[in-house]
């Protein structure tokens, strides 16, 4: 059996930024427009008026200050309210592949690796741009990687589930070095016309190189153990899919064809589920909470992370022990914990132990225990 290690990570950050102020201004203009268009129905009591969003609420409820997106012009246009992308020909790299490629090249450079050293690509993300061929195979081809590639989707937990899949194959010897990429175009499935959630997501791509520890060329993180768990819930759901046109009204502009969640319920269910999962994972491999130097948690909600951190450590974590990036990126689904790891791990010392943990729709939770070397 080989010991797997993370030897490189990379983050692709879209250039365009939407601040909470810009987001709220666009949403409120849309709400006013809808209320004017439906004034008669509202006056007759047949319809409730749309309420304004607020910057104060967004920051207080989530900790989010801004988000990076692939196209802000459509999102901020009250006549559009979603991103607008140009049509690409089938011979051009797809958008997700382009984002993943940027992150992958950074991760490979950090690991000191060439694409030819990799023999497995997993594209693990919440949404795939098309049904097939797999995004991962396109990314494999664009990078010039031999071997094999496949897609997987476990929503916000996709990255940690992908790392577990790659680490297990590495241990068993079926692959030598893997690239796990997480291109997340969350702006595409977010309902920007719903104030309950319009502030939640941003776009980004992350990549992780995993290889045999004895072959690492520089500082790296030994993968001590991984653990994944799932439990079915409808509290985060998106009904869009390939059977859409087959169902009555399936092609209509329906709310359930975008991201939907019962945020309060998710919060209440997921905090204890994740805290228990981490405690059991660490307990089973004999690592006490006080040995954990850092936690890179899923980036959905600051209060949620504060509560999980406190339960795991048995005290309030210092900000550097549990770095958050959601203020800058918002929720980037599976990529969030990997951005936190990538941007806040270089300073760790030989032997330091840390934990990546992601959680979300499914429900799903994945944890990766790491030890720093070099
Ligand atoms: N601006 C102003 N007010 C808003 C608003 C907005 N943008 N959005 C909602 N509100 C209102 C609500 O209508 C509600 O009003 P009411 O009390 O009169 O009914 C009130 O603010 C509270 O809304 P609620 O949705 O209950 O807020 P919350 O404190 O639960 O925060 C989330 C919402 C989504 C930030 C929070 O529940 C959360 O992060 N949950 C976990 C989500 C998660 O991790 N999901 C994983 C996704 S991958």
PDB file of N, CA and C in Angstrom, residues 113-208:
ATOM      1  N   UNK A 113       5.158  19.204 -10.930  1.00  0.00           N
ATOM      2  CA  UNK A 113       4.776  18.103 -11.827  1.00  0.00           C
ATOM      3  C   UNK A 113       4.382  18.590 -13.207  1.00  0.00           C
ATOM      4  N   UNK A 114       4.556  17.706 -14.174  1.00  0.00           N
ATOM      5  CA  UNK A 114       4.078  17.933 -15.537  1.00  0.00           C
ATOM      6  C   UNK A 114       2.796  17.125 -15.702  1.00  0.00           C
ATOM      7  N   UNK A 115       1.926  17.525 -16.660  1.00  0.00           N
ATOM      8  CA  UNK A 115       0.714  16.727 -16.884  1.00  0.00           C
ATOM      9  C   UNK A 115       1.020  15.251 -17.132  1.00  0.00           C
ATOM     10  N   UNK A 116       2.148  14.967 -17.784  1.00  0.00           N
ATOM     11  CA  UNK A 116       2.517  13.580 -18.089  1.00  0.00           C
ATOM     12  C   UNK A 116       2.742  12.716 -16.852  1.00  0.00           C
ATOM     13  N   UNK A 117       2.939  13.370 -15.684  1.00  0.00           N
ATOM     14  CA  UNK A 117       3.138  12.608 -14.440  1.00  0.00           C
ATOM     15  C   UNK A 117       1.813  12.120 -13.852  1.00  0.00           C
ATOM     16  N   UNK A 118       0.704  12.666 -14.350  1.00  0.00           N
ATOM     17  CA  UNK A 118      -0.616  12.364 -13.773  1.00  0.00           C
ATOM     18  C   UNK A 118      -1.278  11.250 -14.588  1.00  0.00           C
ATOM     19  N   UNK A 119      -1.980  10.346 -13.917  1.00  0.00           N
ATOM     20  CA  UNK A 119      -2.707   9.307 -14.673  1.00  0.00           C
ATOM     21  C   UNK A 119      -4.176   9.177 -14.275  1.00  0.00           C
ATOM     22  N   UNK A 120      -4.688  10.134 -13.505  1.00  0.00           N
ATOM     23  CA  UNK A 120      -6.118  10.139 -13.176  1.00  0.00           C
ATOM     24  C   UNK A 120      -6.588  11.584 -13.026  1.00  0.00           C
ATOM     25  N   UNK A 121      -7.693  11.926 -13.689  1.00  0.00           N
ATOM     26  CA  UNK A 121      -8.326  13.247 -13.489  1.00  0.00           C
ATOM     27  C   UNK A 121      -9.761  13.006 -13.020  1.00  0.00           C
ATOM     28  N   UNK A 122     -10.095  13.601 -11.885  1.00  0.00           N
ATOM     29  CA  UNK A 122     -11.488  13.558 -11.423  1.00  0.00           C
ATOM     30  C   UNK A 122     -12.014  14.993 -11.455  1.00  0.00           C
ATOM     31  N   UNK A 123     -13.117  15.203 -12.160  1.00  0.00           N
ATOM     32  CA  UNK A 123     -13.779  16.507 -12.111  1.00  0.00           C
ATOM     33  C   UNK A 123     -14.928  16.343 -11.110  1.00  0.00           C
ATOM     34  N   UNK A 124     -14.746  16.903  -9.933  1.00  0.00           N
ATOM     35  CA  UNK A 124     -15.722  16.742  -8.852  1.00  0.00           C
ATOM     36  C   UNK A 124     -16.362  18.101  -8.594  1.00  0.00           C
ATOM     37  N   UNK A 125     -17.646  18.228  -8.930  1.00  0.00           N
ATOM     38  CA  UNK A 125     -18.305  19.529  -8.821  1.00  0.00           C
ATOM     39  C   UNK A 125     -19.813  19.360  -8.658  1.00  0.00           C
ATOM     40  N   UNK A 126     -20.480  20.447  -8.293  1.00  0.00           N
ATOM     41  CA  UNK A 126     -21.931  20.410  -8.032  1.00  0.00           C
ATOM     42  C   UNK A 126     -22.767  20.343  -9.294  1.00  0.00           C
ATOM     43  N   UNK A 127     -22.229  20.848 -10.377  1.00  0.00           N
ATOM     44  CA  UNK A 127     -22.962  20.879 -11.646  1.00  0.00           C
ATOM     45  C   UNK A 127     -21.997  20.586 -12.767  1.00  0.00           C
ATOM     46  N   UNK A 128     -22.449  19.856 -13.770  1.00  0.00           N
ATOM     47  CA  UNK A 128     -21.642  19.653 -14.964  1.00  0.00           C
ATOM     48  C   UNK A 128     -22.298  20.446 -16.096  1.00  0.00           C
ATOM     49  N   UNK A 129     -21.458  21.067 -16.908  1.00  0.00           N
ATOM     50  CA  UNK A 129     -21.940  21.964 -17.950  1.00  0.00           C
ATOM     51  C   UNK A 129     -22.791  21.244 -19.000  1.00  0.00           C
ATOM     52  N   UNK A 130     -22.525  19.970 -19.184  1.00  0.00           N
ATOM     53  CA  UNK A 130     -23.295  19.183 -20.156  1.00  0.00           C
ATOM     54  C   UNK A 130     -23.428  17.773 -19.592  1.00  0.00           C
ATOM     55  N   UNK A 131     -24.273  16.987 -20.290  1.00  0.00           N
ATOM     56  CA  UNK A 131     -24.495  15.609 -19.824  1.00  0.00           C
ATOM     57  C   UNK A 131     -23.275  14.723 -20.107  1.00  0.00           C
ATOM     58  N   UNK A 132     -22.745  14.798 -21.294  1.00  0.00           N
ATOM     59  CA  UNK A 132     -21.580  14.014 -21.688  1.00  0.00           C
ATOM     60  C   UNK A 132     -21.041  14.561 -22.999  1.00  0.00           C
ATOM     61  N   UNK A 133     -19.783  14.287 -23.349  1.00  0.00           N
ATOM     62  CA  UNK A 133     -18.799  13.489 -22.629  1.00  0.00           C
ATOM     63  C   UNK A 133     -18.364  14.154 -21.320  1.00  0.00           C
ATOM     64  N   UNK A 134     -17.783  13.355 -20.427  1.00  0.00           N
ATOM     65  CA  UNK A 134     -17.410  13.847 -19.095  1.00  0.00           C
ATOM     66  C   UNK A 134     -16.499  15.071 -19.207  1.00  0.00           C
ATOM     67  N   UNK A 135     -16.737  16.042 -18.323  1.00  0.00           N
ATOM     68  CA  UNK A 135     -15.866  17.228 -18.262  1.00  0.00           C
ATOM     69  C   UNK A 135     -14.425  16.792 -18.007  1.00  0.00           C
ATOM     70  N   UNK A 136     -14.269  15.808 -17.116  1.00  0.00           N
ATOM     71  CA  UNK A 136     -12.925  15.365 -16.710  1.00  0.00           C
ATOM     72  C   UNK A 136     -12.120  14.869 -17.904  1.00  0.00           C
ATOM     73  N   UNK A 137     -12.803  14.231 -18.856  1.00  0.00           N
ATOM     74  CA  UNK A 137     -12.076  13.681 -20.016  1.00  0.00           C
ATOM     75  C   UNK A 137     -11.620  14.811 -20.929  1.00  0.00           C
ATOM     76  N   UNK A 138     -12.444  15.855 -21.031  1.00  0.00           N
ATOM     77  CA  UNK A 138     -12.028  17.030 -21.810  1.00  0.00           C
ATOM     78  C   UNK A 138     -10.814  17.700 -21.147  1.00  0.00           C
ATOM     79  N   UNK A 139     -10.862  17.832 -19.839  1.00  0.00           N
ATOM     80  CA  UNK A 139      -9.747  18.459 -19.097  1.00  0.00           C
ATOM     81  C   UNK A 139      -8.484  17.604 -19.247  1.00  0.00           C
ATOM     82  N   UNK A 140      -8.655  16.295 -19.166  1.00  0.00           N
ATOM     83  CA  UNK A 140      -7.536  15.356 -19.358  1.00  0.00           C
ATOM     84  C   UNK A 140      -6.888  15.579 -20.728  1.00  0.00           C
ATOM     85  N   UNK A 141      -7.753  15.699 -21.746  1.00  0.00           N
ATOM     86  CA  UNK A 141      -7.242  15.866 -23.117  1.00  0.00           C
ATOM     87  C   UNK A 141      -6.545  17.220 -23.280  1.00  0.00           C
ATOM     88  N   UNK A 142      -7.156  18.281 -22.717  1.00  0.00           N
ATOM     89  CA  UNK A 142      -6.567  19.623 -22.850  1.00  0.00           C
ATOM     90  C   UNK A 142      -5.204  19.707 -22.163  1.00  0.00           C
ATOM     91  N   UNK A 143      -5.031  18.950 -21.088  1.00  0.00           N
ATOM     92  CA  UNK A 143      -3.751  18.972 -20.376  1.00  0.00           C
ATOM     93  C   UNK A 143      -2.741  18.001 -20.991  1.00  0.00           C
ATOM     94  N   UNK A 144      -3.236  17.052 -21.775  1.00  0.00           N
ATOM     95  CA  UNK A 144      -2.345  16.044 -22.370  1.00  0.00           C
ATOM     96  C   UNK A 144      -1.966  14.965 -21.369  1.00  0.00           C
ATOM     97  N   UNK A 145      -2.975  14.482 -20.653  1.00  0.00           N
ATOM     98  CA  UNK A 145      -2.744  13.467 -19.617  1.00  0.00           C
ATOM     99  C   UNK A 145      -3.173  12.091 -20.143  1.00  0.00           C
ATOM    100  N   UNK A 146      -2.322  11.079 -19.949  1.00  0.00           N
ATOM    101  CA  UNK A 146      -2.724   9.704 -20.283  1.00  0.00           C
ATOM    102  C   UNK A 146      -3.504   9.132 -19.099  1.00  0.00           C
ATOM    103  N   UNK A 147      -3.994   7.909 -19.267  1.00  0.00           N
ATOM    104  CA  UNK A 147      -4.722   7.300 -18.149  1.00  0.00           C
ATOM    105  C   UNK A 147      -6.211   7.494 -18.308  1.00  0.00           C
ATOM    106  N   UNK A 148      -6.906   7.799 -17.219  1.00  0.00           N
ATOM    107  CA  UNK A 148      -8.363   7.909 -17.315  1.00  0.00           C
ATOM    108  C   UNK A 148      -8.899   9.055 -16.475  1.00  0.00           C
ATOM    109  N   UNK A 149     -10.178   9.387 -16.754  1.00  0.00           N
ATOM    110  CA  UNK A 149     -10.784  10.552 -16.093  1.00  0.00           C
ATOM    111  C   UNK A 149     -12.283  10.312 -15.967  1.00  0.00           C
ATOM    112  N   UNK A 150     -12.862  10.848 -14.907  1.00  0.00           N
ATOM    113  CA  UNK A 150     -14.325  10.753 -14.762  1.00  0.00           C
ATOM    114  C   UNK A 150     -14.858  11.887 -13.910  1.00  0.00           C
ATOM    115  N   UNK A 151     -16.172  12.124 -14.046  1.00  0.00           N
ATOM    116  CA  UNK A 151     -16.849  13.173 -13.284  1.00  0.00           C
ATOM    117  C   UNK A 151     -17.515  12.577 -12.058  1.00  0.00           C
ATOM    118  N   UNK A 152     -17.627  13.373 -11.032  1.00  0.00           N
ATOM    119  CA  UNK A 152     -18.470  12.968  -9.903  1.00  0.00           C
ATOM    120  C   UNK A 152     -19.126  14.195  -9.290  1.00  0.00           C
ATOM    121  N   UNK A 153     -20.325  13.989  -8.754  1.00  0.00           N
ATOM    122  CA  UNK A 153     -21.069  15.098  -8.175  1.00  0.00           C
ATOM    123  C   UNK A 153     -21.632  14.702  -6.826  1.00  0.00           C
ATOM    124  N   UNK A 154     -21.106  15.323  -5.782  1.00  0.00           N
ATOM    125  CA  UNK A 154     -21.678  15.150  -4.442  1.00  0.00           C
ATOM    126  C   UNK A 154     -21.930  16.552  -3.881  1.00  0.00           C
ATOM    127  N   UNK A 155     -22.393  17.444  -4.769  1.00  0.00           N
ATOM    128  CA  UNK A 155     -22.674  18.842  -4.404  1.00  0.00           C
ATOM    129  C   UNK A 155     -21.492  19.441  -3.636  1.00  0.00           C
ATOM    130  N   UNK A 156     -21.751  20.114  -2.530  1.00  0.00           N
ATOM    131  CA  UNK A 156     -20.686  20.846  -1.819  1.00  0.00           C
ATOM    132  C   UNK A 156     -19.585  19.931  -1.297  1.00  0.00           C
ATOM    133  N   UNK A 157     -19.852  18.643  -1.201  1.00  0.00           N
ATOM    134  CA  UNK A 157     -18.821  17.721  -0.694  1.00  0.00           C
ATOM    135  C   UNK A 157     -18.016  17.075  -1.817  1.00  0.00           C
ATOM    136  N   UNK A 158     -18.215  17.519  -3.041  1.00  0.00           N
ATOM    137  CA  UNK A 158     -17.567  16.854  -4.177  1.00  0.00           C
ATOM    138  C   UNK A 158     -16.046  16.785  -4.041  1.00  0.00           C
ATOM    139  N   UNK A 159     -15.410  17.863  -3.556  1.00  0.00           N
ATOM    140  CA  UNK A 159     -13.940  17.875  -3.519  1.00  0.00           C
ATOM    141  C   UNK A 159     -13.392  16.838  -2.547  1.00  0.00           C
ATOM    142  N   UNK A 160     -13.967  16.766  -1.354  1.00  0.00           N
ATOM    143  CA  UNK A 160     -13.434  15.807  -0.374  1.00  0.00           C
ATOM    144  C   UNK A 160     -13.751  14.369  -0.791  1.00  0.00           C
ATOM    145  N   UNK A 161     -14.920  14.161  -1.388  1.00  0.00           N
ATOM    146  CA  UNK A 161     -15.236  12.811  -1.891  1.00  0.00           C
ATOM    147  C   UNK A 161     -14.274  12.456  -3.032  1.00  0.00           C
ATOM    148  N   UNK A 162     -13.936  13.433  -3.849  1.00  0.00           N
ATOM    149  CA  UNK A 162     -12.991  13.216  -4.944  1.00  0.00           C
ATOM    150  C   UNK A 162     -11.601  12.895  -4.410  1.00  0.00           C
ATOM    151  N   UNK A 163     -11.204  13.611  -3.355  1.00  0.00           N
ATOM    152  CA  UNK A 163      -9.882  13.345  -2.754  1.00  0.00           C
ATOM    153  C   UNK A 163      -9.859  11.930  -2.174  1.00  0.00           C
ATOM    154  N   UNK A 164     -10.959  11.533  -1.519  1.00  0.00           N
ATOM    155  CA  UNK A 164     -10.995  10.158  -0.973  1.00  0.00           C
ATOM    156  C   UNK A 164     -10.883   9.128  -2.103  1.00  0.00           C
ATOM    157  N   UNK A 165     -11.628   9.341  -3.191  1.00  0.00           N
ATOM    158  CA  UNK A 165     -11.589   8.379  -4.304  1.00  0.00           C
ATOM    159  C   UNK A 165     -10.164   8.272  -4.856  1.00  0.00           C
ATOM    160  N   UNK A 166      -9.525   9.436  -5.058  1.00  0.00           N
ATOM    161  CA  UNK A 166      -8.167   9.436  -5.616  1.00  0.00           C
ATOM    162  C   UNK A 166      -7.181   8.816  -4.637  1.00  0.00           C
ATOM    163  N   UNK A 167      -7.297   9.171  -3.355  1.00  0.00           N
ATOM    164  CA  UNK A 167      -6.356   8.646  -2.339  1.00  0.00           C
ATOM    165  C   UNK A 167      -6.477   7.127  -2.237  1.00  0.00           C
ATOM    166  N   UNK A 168      -7.718   6.622  -2.290  1.00  0.00           N
ATOM    167  CA  UNK A 168      -7.907   5.166  -2.196  1.00  0.00           C
ATOM    168  C   UNK A 168      -7.289   4.454  -3.398  1.00  0.00           C
ATOM    169  N   UNK A 169      -7.428   5.035  -4.599  1.00  0.00           N
ATOM    170  CA  UNK A 169      -6.842   4.406  -5.794  1.00  0.00           C
ATOM    171  C   UNK A 169      -5.316   4.450  -5.729  1.00  0.00           C
ATOM    172  N   UNK A 170      -4.826   5.543  -5.157  1.00  0.00           N
ATOM    173  CA  UNK A 170      -3.373   5.667  -5.009  1.00  0.00           C
ATOM    174  C   UNK A 170      -2.811   4.645  -4.034  1.00  0.00           C
ATOM    175  N   UNK A 171      -3.529   4.488  -2.919  1.00  0.00           N
ATOM    176  CA  UNK A 171      -3.117   3.496  -1.906  1.00  0.00           C
ATOM    177  C   UNK A 171      -3.084   2.101  -2.531  1.00  0.00           C
ATOM    178  N   UNK A 172      -4.141   1.795  -3.292  1.00  0.00           N
ATOM    179  CA  UNK A 172      -4.269   0.449  -3.857  1.00  0.00           C
ATOM    180  C   UNK A 172      -3.317   0.224  -5.032  1.00  0.00           C
ATOM    181  N   UNK A 173      -2.797   1.289  -5.618  1.00  0.00           N
ATOM    182  CA  UNK A 173      -1.842   1.146  -6.716  1.00  0.00           C
ATOM    183  C   UNK A 173      -2.456   1.210  -8.103  1.00  0.00           C
ATOM    184  N   UNK A 174      -3.773   1.479  -8.202  1.00  0.00           N
ATOM    185  CA  UNK A 174      -4.370   1.532  -9.540  1.00  0.00           C
ATOM    186  C   UNK A 174      -4.031   2.841 -10.259  1.00  0.00           C
ATOM    187  N   UNK A 175      -3.625   3.865  -9.532  1.00  0.00           N
ATOM    188  CA  UNK A 175      -3.104   5.083 -10.171  1.00  0.00           C
ATOM    189  C   UNK A 175      -1.848   5.535  -9.423  1.00  0.00           C
ATOM    190  N   UNK A 176      -1.051   6.350 -10.098  1.00  0.00           N
ATOM    191  CA  UNK A 176       0.212   6.805  -9.500  1.00  0.00           C
ATOM    192  C   UNK A 176       0.103   8.244  -8.993  1.00  0.00           C
ATOM    193  N   UNK A 177      -0.593   9.086  -9.740  1.00  0.00           N
ATOM    194  CA  UNK A 177      -0.755  10.491  -9.337  1.00  0.00           C
ATOM    195  C   UNK A 177      -2.072  11.012  -9.917  1.00  0.00           C
ATOM    196  N   UNK A 178      -2.795  11.771  -9.120  1.00  0.00           N
ATOM    197  CA  UNK A 178      -4.140  12.202  -9.530  1.00  0.00           C
ATOM    198  C   UNK A 178      -4.301  13.710  -9.439  1.00  0.00           C
ATOM    199  N   UNK A 179      -5.213  14.196 -10.275  1.00  0.00           N
ATOM    200  CA  UNK A 179      -5.585  15.602 -10.249  1.00  0.00           C
ATOM    201  C   UNK A 179      -7.099  15.644  -9.992  1.00  0.00           C
ATOM    202  N   UNK A 180      -7.482  16.295  -8.896  1.00  0.00           N
ATOM    203  CA  UNK A 180      -8.915  16.453  -8.612  1.00  0.00           C
ATOM    204  C   UNK A 180      -9.242  17.926  -8.861  1.00  0.00           C
ATOM    205  N   UNK A 181     -10.145  18.210  -9.801  1.00  0.00           N
ATOM    206  CA  UNK A 181     -10.494  19.606 -10.115  1.00  0.00           C
ATOM    207  C   UNK A 181     -11.945  19.876  -9.734  1.00  0.00           C
ATOM    208  N   UNK A 182     -12.185  21.109  -9.298  1.00  0.00           N
ATOM    209  CA  UNK A 182     -13.526  21.499  -8.840  1.00  0.00           C
ATOM    210  C   UNK A 182     -13.940  22.827  -9.466  1.00  0.00           C
ATOM    211  N   UNK A 183     -14.322  22.819 -10.747  1.00  0.00           N
ATOM    212  CA  UNK A 183     -14.797  24.067 -11.353  1.00  0.00           C
ATOM    213  C   UNK A 183     -16.257  24.294 -10.960  1.00  0.00           C
ATOM    214  N   UNK A 184     -16.513  25.369 -10.251  1.00  0.00           N
ATOM    215  CA  UNK A 184     -17.866  25.614  -9.743  1.00  0.00           C
ATOM    216  C   UNK A 184     -18.416  26.928 -10.324  1.00  0.00           C
ATOM    217  N   UNK A 185     -19.371  26.801 -11.252  1.00  0.00           N
ATOM    218  CA  UNK A 185     -20.045  28.001 -11.785  1.00  0.00           C
ATOM    219  C   UNK A 185     -21.382  28.103 -11.062  1.00  0.00           C
ATOM    220  N   UNK A 186     -21.300  28.444  -9.792  1.00  0.00           N
ATOM    221  CA  UNK A 186     -22.513  28.464  -8.956  1.00  0.00           C
ATOM    222  C   UNK A 186     -23.501  29.530  -9.422  1.00  0.00           C
ATOM    223  N   UNK A 187     -22.983  30.570 -10.098  1.00  0.00           N
ATOM    224  CA  UNK A 187     -23.881  31.642 -10.571  1.00  0.00           C
ATOM    225  C   UNK A 187     -24.890  31.103 -11.580  1.00  0.00           C
ATOM    226  N   UNK A 188     -24.580  29.969 -12.208  1.00  0.00           N
ATOM    227  CA  UNK A 188     -25.474  29.394 -13.215  1.00  0.00           C
ATOM    228  C   UNK A 188     -26.702  28.725 -12.627  1.00  0.00           C
ATOM    229  N   UNK A 189     -26.603  28.222 -11.405  1.00  0.00           N
ATOM    230  CA  UNK A 189     -27.774  27.530 -10.829  1.00  0.00           C
ATOM    231  C   UNK A 189     -28.392  28.281  -9.655  1.00  0.00           C
ATOM    232  N   UNK A 190     -27.826  29.458  -9.335  1.00  0.00           N
ATOM    233  CA  UNK A 190     -28.405  30.271  -8.254  1.00  0.00           C
ATOM    234  C   UNK A 190     -29.617  31.041  -8.777  1.00  0.00           C
ATOM    235  N   UNK A 191     -30.666  31.143  -7.964  1.00  0.00           N
ATOM    236  CA  UNK A 191     -31.822  31.964  -8.333  1.00  0.00           C
ATOM    237  C   UNK A 191     -31.581  33.386  -7.812  1.00  0.00           C
ATOM    238  N   UNK A 192     -31.100  34.220  -8.718  1.00  0.00           N
ATOM    239  CA  UNK A 192     -30.742  35.602  -8.355  1.00  0.00           C
ATOM    240  C   UNK A 192     -31.987  36.444  -8.106  1.00  0.00           C
ATOM    241  N   UNK A 193     -33.177  35.911  -8.423  1.00  0.00           N
ATOM    242  CA  UNK A 193     -34.425  36.662  -8.238  1.00  0.00           C
ATOM    243  C   UNK A 193     -35.101  36.349  -6.903  1.00  0.00           C
ATOM    244  N   UNK A 194     -34.422  35.605  -6.038  1.00  0.00           N
ATOM    245  CA  UNK A 194     -35.004  35.220  -4.743  1.00  0.00           C
ATOM    246  C   UNK A 194     -34.124  35.806  -3.636  1.00  0.00           C
ATOM    247  N   UNK A 195     -34.674  36.726  -2.840  1.00  0.00           N
ATOM    248  CA  UNK A 195     -33.813  37.413  -1.855  1.00  0.00           C
ATOM    249  C   UNK A 195     -33.328  36.472  -0.755  1.00  0.00           C
ATOM    250  N   UNK A 196     -34.041  35.364  -0.542  1.00  0.00           N
ATOM    251  CA  UNK A 196     -33.623  34.413   0.494  1.00  0.00           C
ATOM    252  C   UNK A 196     -32.264  33.785   0.186  1.00  0.00           C
ATOM    253  N   UNK A 197     -31.908  33.731  -1.088  1.00  0.00           N
ATOM    254  CA  UNK A 197     -30.656  33.029  -1.419  1.00  0.00           C
ATOM    255  C   UNK A 197     -29.766  33.774  -2.402  1.00  0.00           C
ATOM    256  N   UNK A 198     -30.182  34.943  -2.912  1.00  0.00           N
ATOM    257  CA  UNK A 198     -29.451  35.540  -4.049  1.00  0.00           C
ATOM    258  C   UNK A 198     -28.016  35.926  -3.716  1.00  0.00           C
ATOM    259  N   UNK A 199     -27.691  35.976  -2.435  1.00  0.00           N
ATOM    260  CA  UNK A 199     -26.360  36.414  -1.994  1.00  0.00           C
ATOM    261  C   UNK A 199     -25.407  35.249  -1.759  1.00  0.00           C
ATOM    262  N   UNK A 200     -25.905  34.023  -1.869  1.00  0.00           N
ATOM    263  CA  UNK A 200     -25.166  32.876  -1.317  1.00  0.00           C
ATOM    264  C   UNK A 200     -23.901  32.491  -2.097  1.00  0.00           C
ATOM    265  N   UNK A 201     -23.995  32.431  -3.431  1.00  0.00           N
ATOM    266  CA  UNK A 201     -22.921  31.754  -4.177  1.00  0.00           C
ATOM    267  C   UNK A 201     -21.998  32.666  -4.983  1.00  0.00           C
ATOM    268  N   UNK A 202     -20.815  32.126  -5.293  1.00  0.00           N
ATOM    269  CA  UNK A 202     -19.867  32.751  -6.215  1.00  0.00           C
ATOM    270  C   UNK A 202     -19.251  31.664  -7.090  1.00  0.00           C
ATOM    271  N   UNK A 203     -18.444  32.090  -8.068  1.00  0.00           N
ATOM    272  CA  UNK A 203     -17.801  31.156  -9.010  1.00  0.00           C
ATOM    273  C   UNK A 203     -16.304  31.050  -8.711  1.00  0.00           C
ATOM    274  N   UNK A 204     -15.734  29.894  -8.960  1.00  0.00           N
ATOM    275  CA  UNK A 204     -14.303  29.673  -8.734  1.00  0.00           C
ATOM    276  C   UNK A 204     -13.952  28.280  -9.272  1.00  0.00           C
ATOM    277  N   UNK A 205     -12.678  27.983  -9.390  1.00  0.00           N
ATOM    278  CA  UNK A 205     -12.264  26.584  -9.644  1.00  0.00           C
ATOM    279  C   UNK A 205     -11.049  26.292  -8.780  1.00  0.00           C
ATOM    280  N   UNK A 206     -10.995  25.083  -8.243  1.00  0.00           N
ATOM    281  CA  UNK A 206      -9.827  24.670  -7.476  1.00  0.00           C
ATOM    282  C   UNK A 206      -9.295  23.354  -8.045  1.00  0.00           C
ATOM    283  N   UNK A 207      -8.037  23.075  -7.742  1.00  0.00           N
ATOM    284  CA  UNK A 207      -7.430  21.818  -8.188  1.00  0.00           C
ATOM    285  C   UNK A 207      -6.475  21.311  -7.116  1.00  0.00           C
ATOM    286  N   UNK A 208      -6.374  19.994  -7.011  1.00  0.00           N
ATOM    287  CA  UNK A 208      -5.506  19.371  -6.001  1.00  0.00           C
ATOM    288  C   UNK A 208      -4.724  18.240  -6.673  1.00  0.00           C
TER     289      UNK A 208
END
